[in-house]
Short mmCIF file of C-alpha atoms in Angstrom, two decimals:
data_model
loop_
_atom_site.label_atom_id
_atom_site.label_comp_id
_atom_site.label_asym_id
_atom_site.label_seq_id
_atom_site.Cartn_x
_atom_site.Cartn_y
_atom_site.Cartn_z
CA MET A 222 -20.00 16.95 10.22
CA THR A 223 -21.29 18.45 6.63
CA ASP A 224 -23.46 16.84 3.87
CA GLN A 225 -20.47 16.94 1.57
CA ILE A 226 -18.14 14.33 0.44
CA ILE A 227 -14.87 14.81 2.07
CA THR A 228 -11.71 13.03 0.00
CA ALA A 229 -8.47 12.12 0.98
CA ALA A 230 -5.11 10.39 -0.16
CA MET A 231 -2.23 8.91 1.42
CA LEU A 232 1.18 9.25 0.46
CA ALA A 233 3.08 6.45 2.30
CA ILE A 234 7.20 7.43 1.92
CA GLY A 235 10.13 4.93 2.08
CA ASP A 236 12.30 2.96 0.36
CA GLU A 237 11.88 0.19 2.64
CA LEU A 238 8.15 -0.15 1.53
CA LEU A 239 9.31 -0.84 -1.86
CA SER A 240 12.04 -3.32 -0.97
CA GLY A 241 9.67 -5.37 1.09
CA ARG A 242 11.84 -5.18 3.99
CA THR A 243 8.98 -3.35 6.20
CA LYS A 244 5.28 -4.43 5.28
CA ASP A 245 3.22 -1.40 5.64
CA LYS A 246 0.96 -1.22 8.46
CA ASN A 247 -0.17 2.50 8.18
CA ILE A 248 -2.60 2.47 4.97
CA GLY A 249 -4.58 -0.10 6.61
CA HIS A 250 -5.14 1.78 10.05
CA LEU A 251 -5.35 5.40 8.31
CA ALA A 252 -8.24 3.57 6.22
CA ASP A 253 -10.24 2.18 9.20
CA ILE A 254 -9.78 5.44 11.05
CA LEU A 255 -10.96 7.55 8.02
CA LEU A 256 -14.02 5.28 7.10
CA LEU A 257 -15.22 5.93 10.97
CA SER A 258 -14.59 9.70 10.36
CA GLY A 259 -16.94 10.00 7.07
CA ILE A 260 -13.64 10.75 5.06
CA ASP A 261 -13.28 8.80 1.72
CA LEU A 262 -10.02 7.59 1.16
CA LYS A 263 -9.63 7.47 -2.66
CA GLU A 264 -5.97 6.97 -3.33
CA VAL A 265 -2.61 5.61 -1.76
CA ARG A 266 1.05 6.08 -3.50
CA ILE A 267 4.09 4.82 -1.98
CA VAL A 268 7.09 6.45 -3.22
CA ALA A 269 10.83 6.12 -2.48
CA ASP A 270 12.96 8.60 -0.29
CA GLU A 271 13.85 10.51 -3.53
CA GLU A 272 12.97 14.43 -3.74
CA ASP A 273 11.65 14.50 -7.06
CA ALA A 274 9.24 11.48 -6.40
CA ILE A 275 8.04 12.91 -3.22
CA VAL A 276 7.33 16.18 -4.56
CA ALA A 277 5.41 15.06 -7.92
CA ALA A 278 3.08 12.73 -5.97
CA LEU A 279 2.59 15.18 -3.00
CA ASN A 280 1.32 17.93 -5.87
CA ALA A 281 -0.77 15.38 -7.54
CA LEU A 282 -2.66 14.55 -4.35
CA ARG A 283 -3.21 17.61 -2.66
CA GLY A 284 -4.39 19.56 -5.79
CA THR A 285 -7.17 16.57 -6.19
CA TYR A 286 -8.41 15.40 -2.81
CA ASP A 287 -9.19 17.71 0.23
CA TYR A 288 -6.86 16.06 2.36
CA VAL A 289 -3.43 14.39 2.16
CA PHE A 290 -1.68 12.23 4.91
CA THR A 291 2.01 11.38 4.61
CA SER A 292 3.79 8.92 6.90
CA GLY A 293 7.39 8.35 6.99
CA GLY A 294 10.78 10.11 6.42
CA ILE A 295 10.81 12.58 9.26
CA GLY A 296 13.36 11.02 11.62
CA PRO A 297 16.92 12.25 12.12
CA THR A 298 18.83 10.28 9.40
CA HIS A 299 20.08 11.40 5.96
CA ASP A 300 17.53 9.37 3.99
CA ASP A 301 14.68 11.39 6.04
CA ILE A 302 13.96 13.98 3.21
CA THR A 303 10.10 14.40 3.72
CA ALA A 304 10.26 17.83 5.45
CA ASP A 305 12.66 19.26 2.55
CA ALA A 306 10.41 17.68 0.06
CA ILE A 307 7.06 18.97 1.32
CA SER A 308 8.66 22.36 1.48
CA LYS A 309 10.08 22.44 -1.96
CA ALA A 310 6.31 20.96 -2.96
CA PHE A 311 4.74 24.21 -1.30
CA GLY A 312 7.69 26.36 -2.55
CA VAL A 313 8.86 27.66 1.03
CA ALA A 314 11.74 27.32 3.06
CA CYS A 315 12.75 24.19 5.45
CA GLU A 316 13.64 25.51 8.82
CA HIS A 317 14.43 24.56 12.45
CA ASP A 318 11.16 25.49 14.15
CA ALA A 319 11.69 27.10 17.45
CA GLU A 320 8.85 25.88 19.09
CA ALA A 321 9.65 22.33 18.13
CA MET A 322 13.54 22.70 19.15
CA LYS A 323 12.25 24.04 22.66
CA LEU A 324 10.17 20.84 23.04
CA MET A 325 12.61 18.48 22.14
CA ALA A 326 15.76 20.36 24.00
CA ALA A 327 13.65 19.93 27.17
CA MET A 328 12.76 16.36 26.32
CA TYR A 329 16.44 15.01 25.71
CA GLU A 330 17.52 17.10 28.56
CA ARG A 331 15.31 15.18 31.05
CA ARG A 332 16.24 12.08 29.56
CA ASP A 333 20.00 13.13 30.14
CA MET A 334 20.40 12.42 26.42
CA PRO A 335 22.22 14.54 23.95
CA PHE A 336 20.65 16.96 21.75
CA THR A 337 22.53 15.98 18.60
CA GLU A 338 22.72 17.94 15.03
CA ALA A 339 20.74 14.56 13.84
CA ARG A 340 17.96 14.99 16.33
CA GLN A 341 17.81 18.75 15.55
CA ARG A 342 16.87 17.51 12.12
CA MET A 343 13.42 16.31 13.17
CA ALA A 344 12.71 19.94 14.28
CA ARG A 345 12.75 21.05 10.94
CA MET A 346 9.39 21.92 8.93
CA PRO A 347 8.11 24.09 6.13
CA VAL A 348 8.07 27.85 7.13
CA GLY A 349 4.40 28.34 8.28
CA ALA A 350 3.47 24.80 9.04
CA THR A 351 1.57 24.04 12.29
CA HIS A 352 2.41 21.33 14.98
CA ILE A 353 0.81 17.55 15.17
CA ALA A 354 1.54 16.50 18.77
CA ASN A 355 3.66 13.44 19.30
CA PRO A 356 2.86 12.06 22.45
CA VAL A 357 5.28 9.00 21.90
CA SER A 358 8.73 10.25 21.12
CA THR A 359 8.00 14.16 21.28
CA ALA A 360 9.26 15.32 17.87
CA PRO A 361 6.08 16.75 16.20
CA GLY A 362 4.75 16.10 12.98
CA PHE A 363 3.50 18.64 10.82
CA THR A 364 0.50 20.31 8.76
CA ILE A 365 0.87 22.70 5.89
CA GLY A 366 -2.03 23.60 3.67
CA ASN A 367 -4.37 20.43 3.61
CA VAL A 368 -1.56 18.12 4.13
CA HIS A 369 -0.84 16.30 7.28
CA VAL A 370 3.06 15.10 7.62
CA MET A 371 3.55 11.99 10.01
CA ALA A 372 5.86 9.90 11.26
CA GLY A 373 6.17 5.95 9.70
CA VAL A 374 6.86 3.90 12.88
CA PRO A 375 3.29 2.76 13.18
CA GLN A 376 2.79 3.50 17.23
CA VAL A 377 3.83 7.16 16.43
CA PHE A 378 1.77 7.49 13.01
CA GLN A 379 -1.30 6.40 15.25
CA ALA A 380 -0.87 8.57 17.78
CA MET A 381 -0.10 11.70 15.48
CA LEU A 382 -3.30 10.90 13.35
CA ASP A 383 -5.54 10.45 16.64
CA ASN A 384 -4.26 14.33 17.10
CA VAL A 385 -5.15 15.47 13.60
CA ILE A 386 -8.58 13.73 13.01
CA PRO A 387 -10.31 16.25 15.51
CA THR A 388 -9.02 19.01 13.41
CA LEU A 389 -10.69 17.89 10.03
CA ARG A 390 -14.01 18.57 8.40
CA THR A 391 -15.67 15.25 8.24
CA GLY A 392 -18.58 14.26 6.06
CA THR A 393 -21.44 11.95 6.62
CA PRO A 394 -20.01 8.74 7.51
CA MET A 395 -20.37 5.68 5.29
CA LEU A 396 -22.36 2.80 6.53
CA SER A 397 -21.83 -0.51 5.83
CA THR A 398 -22.79 -3.90 6.32
CA ALA A 399 -21.65 -7.47 5.67
CA VAL A 400 -23.49 -10.44 4.13
CA ALA A 401 -21.80 -13.81 4.26
CA CYS A 402 -22.43 -15.90 0.95
CA PRO A 403 -21.40 -19.28 0.93
CA PHE A 404 -21.41 -19.08 -2.72
CA GLY A 405 -18.51 -18.10 -5.17
CA GLU A 406 -18.91 -14.67 -7.52
CA GLY A 407 -19.40 -16.75 -10.46
CA ASP A 408 -22.88 -18.05 -8.77
CA ILE A 409 -23.64 -14.19 -7.80
CA GLY A 410 -22.13 -12.24 -10.32
CA THR A 411 -25.21 -11.43 -12.55
CA PRO A 412 -27.97 -11.06 -9.76
CA LEU A 413 -25.65 -8.78 -7.47
CA GLY A 414 -24.94 -6.71 -10.57
CA ALA A 415 -28.95 -6.44 -11.19
CA ILE A 416 -28.93 -5.50 -7.18
CA GLN A 417 -26.39 -2.75 -7.59
CA LYS A 418 -27.96 -1.20 -10.70
CA ALA A 419 -31.24 -1.09 -8.66
CA HIS A 420 -29.50 0.54 -5.81
CA PRO A 421 -27.42 3.47 -7.13
CA GLU A 422 -27.14 5.07 -3.88
CA THR A 423 -25.40 2.40 -2.63
CA SER A 424 -22.13 0.77 -3.21
CA ILE A 425 -22.28 -2.91 -3.40
CA GLY A 426 -18.73 -4.88 -2.92
CA SER A 427 -18.09 -8.44 -3.00
CA TYR A 428 -14.86 -9.85 -1.68
CA PRO A 429 -13.97 -13.58 -2.56
CA ARG A 430 -12.45 -15.72 -0.35
CA TYR A 431 -10.38 -18.98 -1.58
CA LEU A 432 -10.78 -21.90 1.00
CA GLY A 433 -8.49 -24.36 -0.66
CA GLN A 434 -11.16 -26.22 -2.70
CA SER A 435 -13.65 -23.29 -3.46
CA PHE A 436 -14.45 -19.71 -3.26
CA SER A 437 -17.06 -18.14 -0.88
CA THR A 438 -17.78 -14.42 -0.90
CA GLU A 439 -18.39 -11.55 1.65
CA ILE A 440 -20.79 -9.26 0.29
CA VAL A 441 -20.33 -5.69 1.59
CA VAL A 442 -23.10 -3.17 0.98
CA ARG A 443 -22.12 0.73 1.72
CA ALA A 444 -24.42 3.67 1.79
CA ARG A 445 -24.61 6.90 3.76
CA THR A 446 -28.33 6.28 4.91
CA GLU A 447 -29.64 3.03 7.28
CA ALA A 448 -32.56 2.66 4.94
CA ALA A 449 -30.67 2.68 1.98
CA MET A 450 -28.15 0.22 3.08
CA GLN A 451 -30.72 -2.30 4.44
CA ALA A 452 -33.06 -2.14 1.52
CA ALA A 453 -30.01 -3.35 -0.43
CA ALA A 454 -28.68 -5.34 2.11
CA GLU A 455 -32.23 -7.36 2.17
CA GLU A 456 -32.22 -8.05 -1.52
CA VAL A 457 -28.74 -9.57 -1.08
CA ARG A 458 -30.11 -11.84 1.55
CA GLN A 459 -33.05 -12.87 -0.53
CA MET A 460 -30.62 -13.38 -3.58
CA ILE A 461 -28.69 -16.13 -1.44
CA GLU A 462 -31.76 -17.69 -0.77
CA THR A 463 -32.86 -18.13 -4.32
CA ILE A 464 -29.43 -19.39 -5.52
CA ARG A 465 -29.54 -22.04 -2.49
CA LYS A 466 -33.03 -23.12 -3.64
CA ALA A 467 -32.09 -23.42 -7.34
CA LYS A 468 -28.99 -25.39 -6.02
CA VAL A 469 -31.06 -27.97 -3.98
CA GLU A 470 -33.30 -28.46 -6.64
CA GLU A 471 -30.77 -29.01 -9.24
CA ASN A 472 -29.27 -31.74 -7.01
CA HIS A 473 -32.95 -33.51 -6.36
CA SER A 474 -33.26 -33.49 -10.12
CA ALA A 475 -29.53 -34.77 -10.32
CA GLU A 476 -30.38 -37.50 -7.94
CA ALA A 477 -33.98 -38.44 -9.58
CA MET B 246 20.27 -10.59 -16.41
CA THR B 247 21.39 -7.43 -17.65
CA ASP B 248 23.53 -5.00 -16.30
CA GLN B 249 20.86 -2.18 -16.58
CA ILE B 250 18.57 -0.92 -14.06
CA ILE B 251 14.86 -2.54 -14.52
CA THR B 252 12.18 -0.54 -12.73
CA ALA B 253 8.73 -1.49 -12.06
CA ALA B 254 5.44 -0.24 -10.42
CA MET B 255 2.37 -1.81 -8.52
CA LEU B 256 -1.28 -0.68 -9.13
CA ALA B 257 -3.35 -2.12 -6.44
CA ILE B 258 -7.06 -2.07 -7.31
CA GLY B 259 -10.04 -2.07 -5.44
CA ASP B 260 -12.42 -0.21 -3.05
CA GLU B 261 -11.92 -2.80 -0.09
CA LEU B 262 -8.34 -1.73 0.16
CA LEU B 263 -9.12 2.05 0.50
CA SER B 264 -12.09 1.23 3.00
CA GLY B 265 -9.66 -0.74 5.27
CA ARG B 266 -11.88 -4.10 4.73
CA THR B 267 -9.05 -5.81 3.24
CA LYS B 268 -5.34 -5.38 4.32
CA ASP B 269 -3.43 -5.50 1.21
CA LYS B 270 -0.90 -8.42 1.18
CA ASN B 271 0.04 -8.23 -2.36
CA ILE B 272 2.11 -5.05 -2.38
CA GLY B 273 4.85 -6.58 0.42
CA HIS B 274 5.12 -10.06 -1.65
CA LEU B 275 5.63 -8.42 -5.10
CA ALA B 276 8.41 -6.21 -3.45
CA ASP B 277 10.07 -9.39 -2.00
CA ILE B 278 9.96 -11.27 -5.40
CA LEU B 279 10.96 -8.14 -7.45
CA LEU B 280 13.98 -7.71 -4.92
CA LEU B 281 15.31 -11.07 -5.36
CA SER B 282 14.78 -10.78 -9.25
CA GLY B 283 17.09 -7.80 -9.48
CA ILE B 284 13.96 -5.54 -10.66
CA ASP B 285 13.39 -2.04 -8.68
CA LEU B 286 9.96 -1.36 -7.47
CA LYS B 287 9.73 2.37 -7.67
CA GLU B 288 6.19 3.33 -6.82
CA VAL B 289 2.94 1.68 -5.64
CA ARG B 290 -0.57 3.23 -6.25
CA ILE B 291 -3.71 1.82 -4.76
CA VAL B 292 -6.93 3.16 -6.42
CA ALA B 293 -10.79 2.20 -6.45
CA ASP B 294 -12.71 0.20 -8.58
CA GLU B 295 -13.46 3.48 -10.75
CA GLU B 296 -12.56 3.51 -14.34
CA ASP B 297 -11.21 7.06 -14.67
CA ALA B 298 -9.01 6.35 -11.83
CA ILE B 299 -7.68 2.99 -13.03
CA VAL B 300 -7.01 4.38 -16.63
CA ALA B 301 -5.15 7.65 -15.10
CA ALA B 302 -2.80 5.92 -12.95
CA LEU B 303 -2.10 2.87 -15.27
CA ASN B 304 -1.02 5.48 -18.37
CA ALA B 305 1.14 7.56 -15.72
CA LEU B 306 2.99 4.18 -14.45
CA ARG B 307 3.17 2.22 -17.94
CA GLY B 308 4.67 5.39 -19.57
CA THR B 309 7.42 5.66 -16.59
CA TYR B 310 8.51 2.22 -15.68
CA ASP B 311 9.90 -0.85 -17.42
CA TYR B 312 6.97 -2.82 -16.24
CA VAL B 313 3.81 -2.54 -14.16
CA PHE B 314 2.04 -5.25 -12.22
CA THR B 315 -1.73 -5.06 -11.30
CA SER B 316 -3.89 -6.73 -8.77
CA GLY B 317 -7.52 -7.15 -8.32
CA GLY B 318 -10.90 -6.37 -10.01
CA ILE B 319 -10.51 -9.42 -12.70
CA GLY B 320 -13.37 -11.53 -11.00
CA PRO B 321 -16.84 -11.95 -12.25
CA THR B 322 -18.82 -9.26 -10.57
CA HIS B 323 -20.15 -5.67 -11.64
CA ASP B 324 -17.40 -4.00 -9.54
CA ASP B 325 -14.54 -6.10 -11.40
CA ILE B 326 -13.94 -3.61 -14.08
CA THR B 327 -10.04 -3.96 -14.63
CA ALA B 328 -10.17 -5.83 -17.65
CA ASP B 329 -12.25 -2.85 -19.50
CA ALA B 330 -10.11 -0.01 -17.88
CA ILE B 331 -6.77 -1.43 -19.03
CA SER B 332 -8.37 -2.11 -22.29
CA LYS B 333 -9.61 1.61 -22.50
CA ALA B 334 -5.60 2.74 -21.47
CA PHE B 335 -4.59 0.92 -24.13
CA GLY B 336 -7.29 2.02 -26.74
CA VAL B 337 -8.36 -1.68 -27.60
CA ALA B 338 -11.50 -3.59 -27.61
CA CYS B 339 -12.32 -5.77 -24.40
CA GLU B 340 -13.53 -8.94 -25.62
CA HIS B 341 -14.01 -12.61 -24.57
CA ASP B 342 -10.92 -14.53 -25.26
CA ALA B 343 -11.80 -17.60 -27.09
CA GLU B 344 -8.77 -19.77 -25.48
CA ALA B 345 -9.92 -18.62 -21.99
CA MET B 346 -13.67 -19.38 -22.60
CA LYS B 347 -12.38 -22.89 -23.46
CA LEU B 348 -10.24 -23.39 -20.44
CA MET B 349 -12.66 -22.09 -18.12
CA ALA B 350 -15.75 -24.18 -19.82
CA ALA B 351 -13.59 -27.23 -19.47
CA MET B 352 -12.86 -26.96 -15.96
CA TYR B 353 -16.67 -25.96 -14.92
CA GLU B 354 -17.41 -29.01 -16.85
CA ARG B 355 -15.23 -30.93 -15.02
CA ARG B 356 -16.56 -29.65 -11.79
CA ASP B 357 -20.14 -29.98 -12.47
CA MET B 358 -20.75 -26.12 -12.21
CA PRO B 359 -22.60 -23.80 -14.82
CA PHE B 360 -20.23 -21.72 -17.08
CA THR B 361 -22.46 -18.59 -16.04
CA GLU B 362 -22.56 -15.04 -17.80
CA ALA B 363 -20.99 -13.89 -14.68
CA ARG B 364 -18.01 -16.59 -14.76
CA GLN B 365 -17.78 -15.91 -18.46
CA ARG B 366 -16.75 -12.35 -17.53
CA MET B 367 -13.51 -13.66 -16.34
CA ALA B 368 -12.63 -14.83 -19.91
CA ARG B 369 -12.60 -10.84 -20.84
CA MET B 370 -9.45 -9.06 -21.70
CA PRO B 371 -8.12 -6.66 -24.05
CA VAL B 372 -7.67 -7.60 -27.72
CA GLY B 373 -4.01 -8.59 -28.30
CA ALA B 374 -3.39 -9.82 -24.66
CA THR B 375 -1.48 -12.87 -23.75
CA HIS B 376 -2.61 -15.22 -20.76
CA ILE B 377 -0.99 -15.43 -17.36
CA ALA B 378 -1.70 -19.21 -16.38
CA ASN B 379 -3.94 -19.37 -12.99
CA PRO B 380 -3.07 -22.87 -11.59
CA VAL B 381 -5.53 -22.09 -8.74
CA SER B 382 -8.81 -21.11 -10.28
CA THR B 383 -8.19 -21.22 -13.91
CA ALA B 384 -9.53 -17.70 -14.89
CA PRO B 385 -6.09 -16.53 -16.60
CA GLY B 386 -4.49 -12.99 -15.82
CA PHE B 387 -3.06 -11.34 -18.84
CA THR B 388 -0.07 -9.25 -20.12
CA ILE B 389 -0.69 -6.61 -22.20
CA GLY B 390 2.56 -4.30 -23.46
CA ASN B 391 4.33 -3.75 -20.20
CA VAL B 392 1.40 -4.44 -18.11
CA HIS B 393 0.62 -7.69 -16.15
CA VAL B 394 -2.63 -7.97 -15.18
CA MET B 395 -3.13 -10.40 -11.82
CA ALA B 396 -5.99 -11.41 -9.34
CA GLY B 397 -6.33 -9.68 -6.08
CA VAL B 398 -6.76 -12.89 -3.90
CA PRO B 399 -3.13 -13.40 -2.61
CA GLN B 400 -2.86 -17.21 -3.21
CA VAL B 401 -3.86 -16.56 -7.09
CA PHE B 402 -2.02 -13.23 -7.15
CA GLN B 403 1.07 -15.33 -5.95
CA ALA B 404 0.74 -18.26 -8.31
CA MET B 405 0.52 -15.92 -11.35
CA LEU B 406 3.48 -13.79 -10.42
CA ASP B 407 5.24 -17.03 -10.38
CA ASN B 408 4.11 -17.53 -13.97
CA VAL B 409 5.13 -14.01 -15.15
CA ILE B 410 8.62 -13.51 -13.11
CA PRO B 411 10.65 -16.07 -15.74
CA THR B 412 9.36 -14.09 -18.71
CA LEU B 413 10.94 -10.65 -17.69
CA ARG B 414 14.38 -9.06 -18.12
CA THR B 415 15.71 -8.68 -14.84
CA GLY B 416 18.60 -6.81 -13.73
CA THR B 417 21.37 -7.16 -11.53
CA PRO B 418 19.77 -8.30 -8.16
CA MET B 419 20.43 -5.52 -5.24
CA LEU B 420 22.41 -7.09 -2.55
CA SER B 421 21.74 -6.25 1.07
CA THR B 422 22.85 -6.48 4.44
CA ALA B 423 21.41 -5.78 7.89
CA VAL B 424 23.40 -4.22 10.91
CA ALA B 425 21.60 -4.38 14.24
CA CYS B 426 22.13 -1.14 16.13
CA PRO B 427 21.20 -0.63 19.73
CA PHE B 428 21.12 3.28 19.54
CA GLY B 429 18.50 5.24 18.30
CA GLU B 430 18.69 7.50 15.07
CA GLY B 431 19.25 10.66 16.84
CA ASP B 432 22.78 8.92 17.98
CA ILE B 433 23.68 7.75 14.56
CA GLY B 434 22.04 10.12 12.44
CA THR B 435 25.38 12.65 11.84
CA PRO B 436 28.09 9.77 11.41
CA LEU B 437 25.56 7.49 9.29
CA GLY B 438 24.96 10.39 6.69
CA ALA B 439 28.78 10.76 6.26
CA ILE B 440 29.12 7.12 5.38
CA GLN B 441 26.70 7.32 3.15
CA LYS B 442 28.32 10.29 1.61
CA ALA B 443 31.58 8.41 1.39
CA HIS B 444 29.67 5.30 -0.53
CA PRO B 445 27.55 6.84 -3.07
CA GLU B 446 27.35 3.37 -4.83
CA THR B 447 25.15 2.24 -1.91
CA SER B 448 22.14 3.12 -0.68
CA ILE B 449 22.02 3.10 3.39
CA GLY B 450 18.87 2.85 5.31
CA SER B 451 17.99 3.36 8.80
CA TYR B 452 14.74 1.93 9.95
CA PRO B 453 13.96 2.69 13.63
CA ARG B 454 12.22 0.39 16.03
CA TYR B 455 10.43 1.54 19.14
CA LEU B 456 10.41 -0.69 21.92
CA GLY B 457 8.25 0.93 24.29
CA GLN B 458 11.07 2.89 26.17
CA SER B 459 13.57 3.67 23.39
CA PHE B 460 14.32 3.56 19.53
CA SER B 461 16.84 1.10 18.67
CA THR B 462 17.84 1.05 14.73
CA GLU B 463 18.27 -1.46 11.95
CA ILE B 464 20.55 -0.27 9.67
CA VAL B 465 20.49 -1.75 5.73
CA VAL B 466 23.01 -1.32 3.42
CA ARG B 467 22.38 -2.19 -0.16
CA ALA B 468 24.50 -2.08 -3.35
CA ARG B 469 24.84 -4.00 -6.42
CA THR B 470 28.15 -5.46 -5.35
CA GLU B 471 29.51 -7.40 -2.67
CA ALA B 472 32.58 -5.24 -2.32
CA ALA B 473 30.62 -1.90 -2.04
CA MET B 474 27.98 -3.19 0.35
CA GLN B 475 30.49 -4.94 2.65
CA ALA B 476 32.83 -1.82 2.51
CA ALA B 477 30.14 0.36 3.87
CA ALA B 478 28.67 -2.27 6.51
CA GLU B 479 32.08 -2.26 7.97
CA GLU B 480 32.15 1.26 8.40
CA VAL B 481 28.69 1.24 9.84
CA ARG B 482 29.86 -1.51 12.73
CA GLN B 483 32.64 0.65 13.15
CA MET B 484 30.47 3.56 13.73
CA ILE B 485 28.22 1.60 16.25
CA GLU B 486 31.73 0.46 18.25
CA THR B 487 32.56 4.23 18.42
CA ILE B 488 29.18 5.35 19.78
CA ARG B 489 29.41 2.38 22.40
CA LYS B 490 32.53 3.50 23.47
CA ALA B 491 31.72 7.22 23.64
CA LYS B 492 28.61 6.14 25.77
CA VAL B 493 30.66 4.13 28.06
CA GLU B 494 33.15 6.94 28.74
CA GLU B 495 30.16 9.16 29.41
CA ASN B 496 28.75 7.21 32.32
CA HIS B 497 32.26 6.65 33.76
CA SER B 498 32.61 10.47 33.95
CA ALA B 499 29.11 11.11 35.07
CA GLU B 500 29.67 8.44 38.12
CA ALA B 501 33.16 9.90 38.66
#
């Protein structure tokens, strides 16, 4: 763990995410895990299975953030072009990796399944990449430079991510606390803005929920120290109490 | 409807999407609706509530695609900076819109709620923008150039999108058909690649599902004409039959 801020981006790859056929589950999972690890997820992009789109997005992200995590496109079919695209982005050849071939050949042998040409495609990776172990279905993901390339199937993505996280530099985890607020953002906007201004070392977010009749809000205070977080959260609770009292008085005078 | 391909991108805005606190529901919904409308969603980006990040992403996307749809950051609190950022991207002022102020003042009057300074923030939009009506909670979204700016709360996003879609140029809808395949991608990869090559006017995707023990696949054939789609789908079904027969024979000879 370092005092530095460590940043990350995700690149989710796949036509199926853009056609609505698959509702992505990996972005939210990665966000949860990175938060716990003290790595700030700053940007996500979703692109189609098109080489130019993948290369352009990957190069933009890997130049901007400490880490990039990709999902999807490393299976055995013709639309799985992630390994080729990543190789192109790094300017290296994409080849069958000897160690991956051995691992996979042994697995298919054990399962009495043919190690087809299509399955062998999954052993391809950029020259110089290192493996990300896949305890679910053997075919490895890979790391090259600051880019971690993982599967799109959520069970496999999650298992691979578990193997990547311990290898990363992590920052001071962002702490967070939530304060439930029965009032809508329109009631709290101005005083909450003042609290944020008074506590620049925190990041205060308000998340409205629409409950059919009216909005309520969840107010989340995030900071890298417990003291900073609690100080701002206490002011948020006082603000809610002040608004509650003002509303009670308003009702009383309306009834009087 | 035109014969042209109409493209679109989405920009989802909000720290809460990147911290994992909120699991996005708008991307999948937009993808579903655009598919039905014959508009190709080509890219999605998720960025934080940071002006520079929003401006950079918006300018990249609006210059590349026919339409851009944004979600989030148009509420009344200090972290709602989308209207300002969009104005900056277009190089115009962000001002309280007279018509929006009138609509919202009347709504809060009816509900006997104060039209606070914070609520008035929601009437701000780039000069020259037109409204996107919000039947759920009144405060409008807006359209400027090819950019449609909508709320992040899914009920409001969906209602606003319903009002935007009829105003758009739409292309020839992409038709799709799914073929269930009991075999994993490793079994079908090579022959499926050959079918894709023989049917360049279609886009054939295969989506693996991991069922605890083995992978099965859903094969999706997409095309802009029924004939092209059916011709490729028929070859996919024949391919599955061929693999099935080969497996049966394999088992017989193994038992013999």
